[in-house]
Backbone as JSON Lines, residues from 0, in Angstrom:
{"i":0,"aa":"X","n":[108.1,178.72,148.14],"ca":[107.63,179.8,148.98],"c":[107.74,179.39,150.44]}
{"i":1,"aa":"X","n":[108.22,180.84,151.29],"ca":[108.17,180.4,152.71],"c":[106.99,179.78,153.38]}
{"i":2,"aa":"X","n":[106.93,179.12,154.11],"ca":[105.78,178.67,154.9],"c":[105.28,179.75,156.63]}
{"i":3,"aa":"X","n":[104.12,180.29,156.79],"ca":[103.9,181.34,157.44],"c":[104.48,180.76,158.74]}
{"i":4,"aa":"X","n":[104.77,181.2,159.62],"ca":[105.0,180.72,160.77],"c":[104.56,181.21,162.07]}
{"i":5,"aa":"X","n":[104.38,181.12,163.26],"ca":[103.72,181.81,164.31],"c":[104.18,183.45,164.27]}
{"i":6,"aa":"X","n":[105.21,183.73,163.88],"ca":[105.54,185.08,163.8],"c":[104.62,186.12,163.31]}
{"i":7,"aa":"X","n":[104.26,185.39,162.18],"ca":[103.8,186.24,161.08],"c":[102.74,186.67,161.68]}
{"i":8,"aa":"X","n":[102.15,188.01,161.18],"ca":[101.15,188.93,161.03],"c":[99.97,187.84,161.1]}
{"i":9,"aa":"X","n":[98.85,188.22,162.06],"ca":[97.37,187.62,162.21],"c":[96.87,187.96,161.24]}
{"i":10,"aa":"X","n":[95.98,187.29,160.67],"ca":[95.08,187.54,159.83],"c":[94.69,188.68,159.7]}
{"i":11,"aa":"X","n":[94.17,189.93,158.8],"ca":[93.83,191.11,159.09],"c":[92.35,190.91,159.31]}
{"i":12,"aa":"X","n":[91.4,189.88,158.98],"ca":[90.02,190.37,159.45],"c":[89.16,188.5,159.45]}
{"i":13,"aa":"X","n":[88.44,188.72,160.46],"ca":[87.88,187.07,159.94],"c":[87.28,187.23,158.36]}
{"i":14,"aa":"X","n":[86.93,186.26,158.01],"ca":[86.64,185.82,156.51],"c":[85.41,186.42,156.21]}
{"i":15,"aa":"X","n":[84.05,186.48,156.71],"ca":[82.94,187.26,156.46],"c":[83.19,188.36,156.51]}
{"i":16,"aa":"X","n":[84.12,189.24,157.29],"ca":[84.51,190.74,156.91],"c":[85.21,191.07,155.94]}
{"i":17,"aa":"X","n":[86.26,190.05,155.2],"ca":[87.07,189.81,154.17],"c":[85.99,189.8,153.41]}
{"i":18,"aa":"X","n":[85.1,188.87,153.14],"ca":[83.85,188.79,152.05],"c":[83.24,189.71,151.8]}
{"i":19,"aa":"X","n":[83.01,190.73,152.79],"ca":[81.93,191.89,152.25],"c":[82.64,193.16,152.02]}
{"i":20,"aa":"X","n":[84.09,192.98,152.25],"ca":[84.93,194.01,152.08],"c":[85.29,193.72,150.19]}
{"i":21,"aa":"X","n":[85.35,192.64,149.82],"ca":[85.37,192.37,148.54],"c":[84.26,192.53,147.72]}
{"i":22,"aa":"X","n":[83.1,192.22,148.05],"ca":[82.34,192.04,147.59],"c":[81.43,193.92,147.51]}
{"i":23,"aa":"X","n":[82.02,194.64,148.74],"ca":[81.84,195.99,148.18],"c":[82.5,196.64,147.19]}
{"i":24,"aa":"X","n":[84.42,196.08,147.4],"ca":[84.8,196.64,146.43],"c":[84.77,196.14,144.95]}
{"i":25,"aa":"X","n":[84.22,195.11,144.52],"ca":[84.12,194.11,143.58],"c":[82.84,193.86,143.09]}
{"i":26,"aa":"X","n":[81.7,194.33,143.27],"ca":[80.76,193.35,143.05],"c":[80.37,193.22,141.88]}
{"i":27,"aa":"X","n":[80.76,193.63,140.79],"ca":[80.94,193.05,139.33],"c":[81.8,191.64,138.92]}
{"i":28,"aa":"X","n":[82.32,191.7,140.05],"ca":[83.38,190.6,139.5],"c":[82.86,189.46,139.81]}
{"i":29,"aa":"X","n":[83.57,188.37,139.01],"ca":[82.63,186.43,139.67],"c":[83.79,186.17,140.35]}
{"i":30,"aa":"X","n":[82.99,185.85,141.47],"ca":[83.2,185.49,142.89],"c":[83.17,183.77,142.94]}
{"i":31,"aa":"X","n":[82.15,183.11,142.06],"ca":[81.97,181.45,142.36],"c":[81.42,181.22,140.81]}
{"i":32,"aa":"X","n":[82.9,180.17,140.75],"ca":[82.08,178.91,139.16],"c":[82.26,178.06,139.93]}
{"i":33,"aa":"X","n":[81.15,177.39,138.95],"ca":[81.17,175.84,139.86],"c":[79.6,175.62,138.3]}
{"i":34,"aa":"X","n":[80.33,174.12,137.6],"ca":[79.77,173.43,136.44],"c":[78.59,174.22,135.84]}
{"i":35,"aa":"X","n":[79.55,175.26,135.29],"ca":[79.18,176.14,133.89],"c":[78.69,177.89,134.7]}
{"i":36,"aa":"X","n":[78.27,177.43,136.05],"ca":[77.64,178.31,136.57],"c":[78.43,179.45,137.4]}
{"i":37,"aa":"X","n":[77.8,181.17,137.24],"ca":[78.31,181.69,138.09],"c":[77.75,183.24,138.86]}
{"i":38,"aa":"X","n":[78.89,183.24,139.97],"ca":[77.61,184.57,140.7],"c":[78.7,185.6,140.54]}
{"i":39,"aa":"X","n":[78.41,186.83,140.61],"ca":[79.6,187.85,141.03],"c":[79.57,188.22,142.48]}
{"i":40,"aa":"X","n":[80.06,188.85,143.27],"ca":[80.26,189.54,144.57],"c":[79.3,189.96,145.13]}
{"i":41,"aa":"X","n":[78.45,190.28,144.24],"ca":[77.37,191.11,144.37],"c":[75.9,190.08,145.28]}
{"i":42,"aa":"X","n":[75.82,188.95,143.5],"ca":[74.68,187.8,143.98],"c":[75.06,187.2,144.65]}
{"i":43,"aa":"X","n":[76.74,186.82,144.72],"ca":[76.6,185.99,146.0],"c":[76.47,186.62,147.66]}
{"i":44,"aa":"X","n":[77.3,187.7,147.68],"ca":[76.26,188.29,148.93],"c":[75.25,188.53,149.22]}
{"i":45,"aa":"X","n":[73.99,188.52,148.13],"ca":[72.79,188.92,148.49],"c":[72.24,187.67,148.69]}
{"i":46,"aa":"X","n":[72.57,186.41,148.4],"ca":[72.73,184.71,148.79],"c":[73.08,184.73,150.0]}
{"i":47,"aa":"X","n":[74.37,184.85,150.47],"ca":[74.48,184.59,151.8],"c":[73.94,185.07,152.72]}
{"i":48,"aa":"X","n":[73.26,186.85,152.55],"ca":[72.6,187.33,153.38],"c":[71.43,186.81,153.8]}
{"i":49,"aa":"X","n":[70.93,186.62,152.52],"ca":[69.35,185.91,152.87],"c":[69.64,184.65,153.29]}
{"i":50,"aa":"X","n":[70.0,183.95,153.18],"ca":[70.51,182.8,154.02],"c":[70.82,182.23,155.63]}
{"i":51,"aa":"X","n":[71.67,183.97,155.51],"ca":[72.22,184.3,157.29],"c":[70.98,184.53,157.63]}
{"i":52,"aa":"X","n":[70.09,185.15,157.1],"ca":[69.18,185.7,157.94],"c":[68.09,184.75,158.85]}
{"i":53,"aa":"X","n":[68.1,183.7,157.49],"ca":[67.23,182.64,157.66],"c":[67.61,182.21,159.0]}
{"i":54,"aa":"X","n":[68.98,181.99,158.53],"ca":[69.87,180.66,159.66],"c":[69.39,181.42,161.14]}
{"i":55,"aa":"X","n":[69.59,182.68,161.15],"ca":[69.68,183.27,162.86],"c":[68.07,183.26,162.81]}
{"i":56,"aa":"X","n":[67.28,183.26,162.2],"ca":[66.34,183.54,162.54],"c":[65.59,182.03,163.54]}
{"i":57,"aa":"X","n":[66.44,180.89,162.95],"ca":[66.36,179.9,163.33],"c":[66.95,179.16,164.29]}
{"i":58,"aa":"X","n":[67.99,180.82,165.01],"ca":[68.58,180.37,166.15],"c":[70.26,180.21,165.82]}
{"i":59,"aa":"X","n":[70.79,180.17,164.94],"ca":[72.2,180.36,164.48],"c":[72.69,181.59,164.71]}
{"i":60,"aa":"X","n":[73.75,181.26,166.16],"ca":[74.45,182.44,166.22],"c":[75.93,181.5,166.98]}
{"i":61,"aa":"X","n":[77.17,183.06,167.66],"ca":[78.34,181.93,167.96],"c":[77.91,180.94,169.31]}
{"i":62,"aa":"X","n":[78.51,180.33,168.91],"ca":[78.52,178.99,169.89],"c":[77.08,177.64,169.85]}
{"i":63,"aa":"X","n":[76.41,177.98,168.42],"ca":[75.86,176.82,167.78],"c":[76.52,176.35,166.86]}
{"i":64,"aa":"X","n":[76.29,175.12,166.36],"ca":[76.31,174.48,165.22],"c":[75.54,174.33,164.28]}
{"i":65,"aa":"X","n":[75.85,174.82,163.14],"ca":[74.62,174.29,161.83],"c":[75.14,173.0,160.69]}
{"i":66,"aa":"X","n":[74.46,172.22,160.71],"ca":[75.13,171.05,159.31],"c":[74.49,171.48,158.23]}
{"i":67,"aa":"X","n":[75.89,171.47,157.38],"ca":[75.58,171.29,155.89],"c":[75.66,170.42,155.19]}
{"i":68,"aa":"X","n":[74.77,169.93,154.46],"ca":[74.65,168.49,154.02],"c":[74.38,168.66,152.7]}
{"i":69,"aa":"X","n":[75.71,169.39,151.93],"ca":[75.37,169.99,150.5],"c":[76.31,168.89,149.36]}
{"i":70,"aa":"X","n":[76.34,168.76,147.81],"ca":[77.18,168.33,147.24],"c":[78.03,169.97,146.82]}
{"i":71,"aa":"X","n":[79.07,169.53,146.34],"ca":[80.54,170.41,146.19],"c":[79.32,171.48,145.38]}
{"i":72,"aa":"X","n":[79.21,172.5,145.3],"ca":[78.33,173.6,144.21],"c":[78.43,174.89,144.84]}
{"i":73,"aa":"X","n":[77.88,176.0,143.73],"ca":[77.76,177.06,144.5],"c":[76.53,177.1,145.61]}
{"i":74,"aa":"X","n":[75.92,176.8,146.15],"ca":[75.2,176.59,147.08],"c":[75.69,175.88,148.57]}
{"i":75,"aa":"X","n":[76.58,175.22,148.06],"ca":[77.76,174.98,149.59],"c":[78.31,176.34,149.71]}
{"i":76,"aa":"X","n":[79.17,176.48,148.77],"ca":[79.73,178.3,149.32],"c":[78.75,179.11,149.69]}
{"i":77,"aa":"X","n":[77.79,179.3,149.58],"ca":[76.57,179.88,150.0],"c":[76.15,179.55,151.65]}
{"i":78,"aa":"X","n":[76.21,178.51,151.47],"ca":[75.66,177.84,152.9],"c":[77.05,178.1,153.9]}
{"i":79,"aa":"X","n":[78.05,177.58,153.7],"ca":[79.37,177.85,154.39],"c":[79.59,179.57,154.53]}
{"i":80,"aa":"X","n":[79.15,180.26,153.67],"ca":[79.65,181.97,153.91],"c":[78.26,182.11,155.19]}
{"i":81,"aa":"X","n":[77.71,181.61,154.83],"ca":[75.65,182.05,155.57],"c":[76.25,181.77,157.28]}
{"i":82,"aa":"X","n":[76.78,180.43,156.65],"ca":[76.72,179.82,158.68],"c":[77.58,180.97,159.29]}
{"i":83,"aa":"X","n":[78.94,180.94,158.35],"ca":[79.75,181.82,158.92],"c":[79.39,183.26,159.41]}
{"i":84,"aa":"X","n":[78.39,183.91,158.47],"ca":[78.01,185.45,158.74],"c":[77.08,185.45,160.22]}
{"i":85,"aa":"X","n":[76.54,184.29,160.61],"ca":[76.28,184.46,161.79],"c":[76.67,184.15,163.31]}
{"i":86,"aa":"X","n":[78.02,183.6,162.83],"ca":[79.0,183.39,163.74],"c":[78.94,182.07,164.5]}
{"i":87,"aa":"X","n":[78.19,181.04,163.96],"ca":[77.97,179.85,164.14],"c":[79.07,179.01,163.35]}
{"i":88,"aa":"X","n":[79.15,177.82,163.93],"ca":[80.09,176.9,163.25],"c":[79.41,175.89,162.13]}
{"i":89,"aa":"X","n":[80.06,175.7,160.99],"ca":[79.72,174.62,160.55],"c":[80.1,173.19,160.11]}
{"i":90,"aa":"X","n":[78.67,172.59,160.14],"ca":[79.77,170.98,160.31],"c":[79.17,170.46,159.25]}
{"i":91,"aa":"X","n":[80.01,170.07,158.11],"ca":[80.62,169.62,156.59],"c":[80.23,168.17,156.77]}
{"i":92,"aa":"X","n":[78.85,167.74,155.78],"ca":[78.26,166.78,156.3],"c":[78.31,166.05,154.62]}
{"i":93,"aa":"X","n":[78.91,165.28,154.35],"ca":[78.97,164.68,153.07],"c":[77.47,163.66,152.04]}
{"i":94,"aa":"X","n":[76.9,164.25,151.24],"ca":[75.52,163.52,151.53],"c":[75.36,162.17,151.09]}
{"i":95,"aa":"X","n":[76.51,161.79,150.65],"ca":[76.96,160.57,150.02],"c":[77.1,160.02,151.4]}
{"i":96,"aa":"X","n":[77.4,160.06,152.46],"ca":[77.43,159.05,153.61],"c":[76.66,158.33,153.95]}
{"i":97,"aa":"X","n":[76.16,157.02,154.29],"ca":[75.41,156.54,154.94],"c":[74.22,157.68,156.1]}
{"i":98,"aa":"X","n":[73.39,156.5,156.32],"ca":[72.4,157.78,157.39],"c":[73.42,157.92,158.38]}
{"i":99,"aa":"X","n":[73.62,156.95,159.0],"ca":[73.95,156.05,160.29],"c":[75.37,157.1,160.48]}
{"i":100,"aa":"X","n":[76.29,157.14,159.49],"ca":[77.41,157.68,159.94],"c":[77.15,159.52,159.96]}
{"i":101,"aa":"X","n":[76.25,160.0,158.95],"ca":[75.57,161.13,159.58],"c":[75.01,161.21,160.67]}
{"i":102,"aa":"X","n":[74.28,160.61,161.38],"ca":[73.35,160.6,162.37],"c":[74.56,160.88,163.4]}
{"i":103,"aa":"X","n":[75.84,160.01,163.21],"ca":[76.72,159.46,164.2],"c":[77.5,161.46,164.23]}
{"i":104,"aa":"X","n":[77.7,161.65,163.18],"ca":[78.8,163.17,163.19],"c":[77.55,164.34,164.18]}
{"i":105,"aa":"X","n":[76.68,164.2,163.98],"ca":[76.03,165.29,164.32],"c":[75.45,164.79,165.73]}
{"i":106,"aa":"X","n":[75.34,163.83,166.14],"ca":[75.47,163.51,167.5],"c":[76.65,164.05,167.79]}
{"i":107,"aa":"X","n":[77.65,163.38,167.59],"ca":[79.37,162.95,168.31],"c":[79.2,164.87,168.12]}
{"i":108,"aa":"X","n":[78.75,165.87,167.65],"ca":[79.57,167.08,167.51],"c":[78.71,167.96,168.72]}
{"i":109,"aa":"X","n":[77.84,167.61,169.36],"ca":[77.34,167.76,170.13],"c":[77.89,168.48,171.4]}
């Protein structure tokens, strides 16, 4: 397959508008497995919402940062759609790392 190149067509929508555009037209369908477990379109938007809500309520909007310090699950996709719906960035914090080299990413991203 070709590889896209600067030519090509922009994206048609950022990814949280992509998400709820699916997730209206879909929300029967599963949206996230992850070890045995799963949500459809539906629960997982009503996850990320309450989530987003939390996050801004806590001050997450564009031009903050929020860390996620999740293992691989549906609850990272959760947390990654959440940061995103409020237009904040997120920074992918591995929890298996040492403190020290956490401490170090979320300084240094500063």
């Amino acid at each position: 397959a070709a590889r896209p190149s600067s030519d090509d067509a922009a994206i048609p929508a950022p990814l949280p508008e992509l998400f709820d555009r699916q997730a209206r037209e879909t929300p029967h369908r599963t949206a996230v497995v992850c070890d045995g477990a799963t949500l459809t379109f539906d629960e997982l938007n009503r996850r990320v919402n309450a989530l987003a809500a939390g996050l801004s309520a806590q001050g997450a909007r564009p031009g903050t940062r929020v860390a996620v310090g999740l293992p691989r699950s549906i609850d990272l996709v959760v947390a990654i759609l959440a940061v995103m719906r409020t237009g904040a960035a997120y920074l992918p914090l591995d929890p298996s790392y040492p403190a020290d080299r956490l401490a170090f990413m979320i300084e240094d991203s500063q």
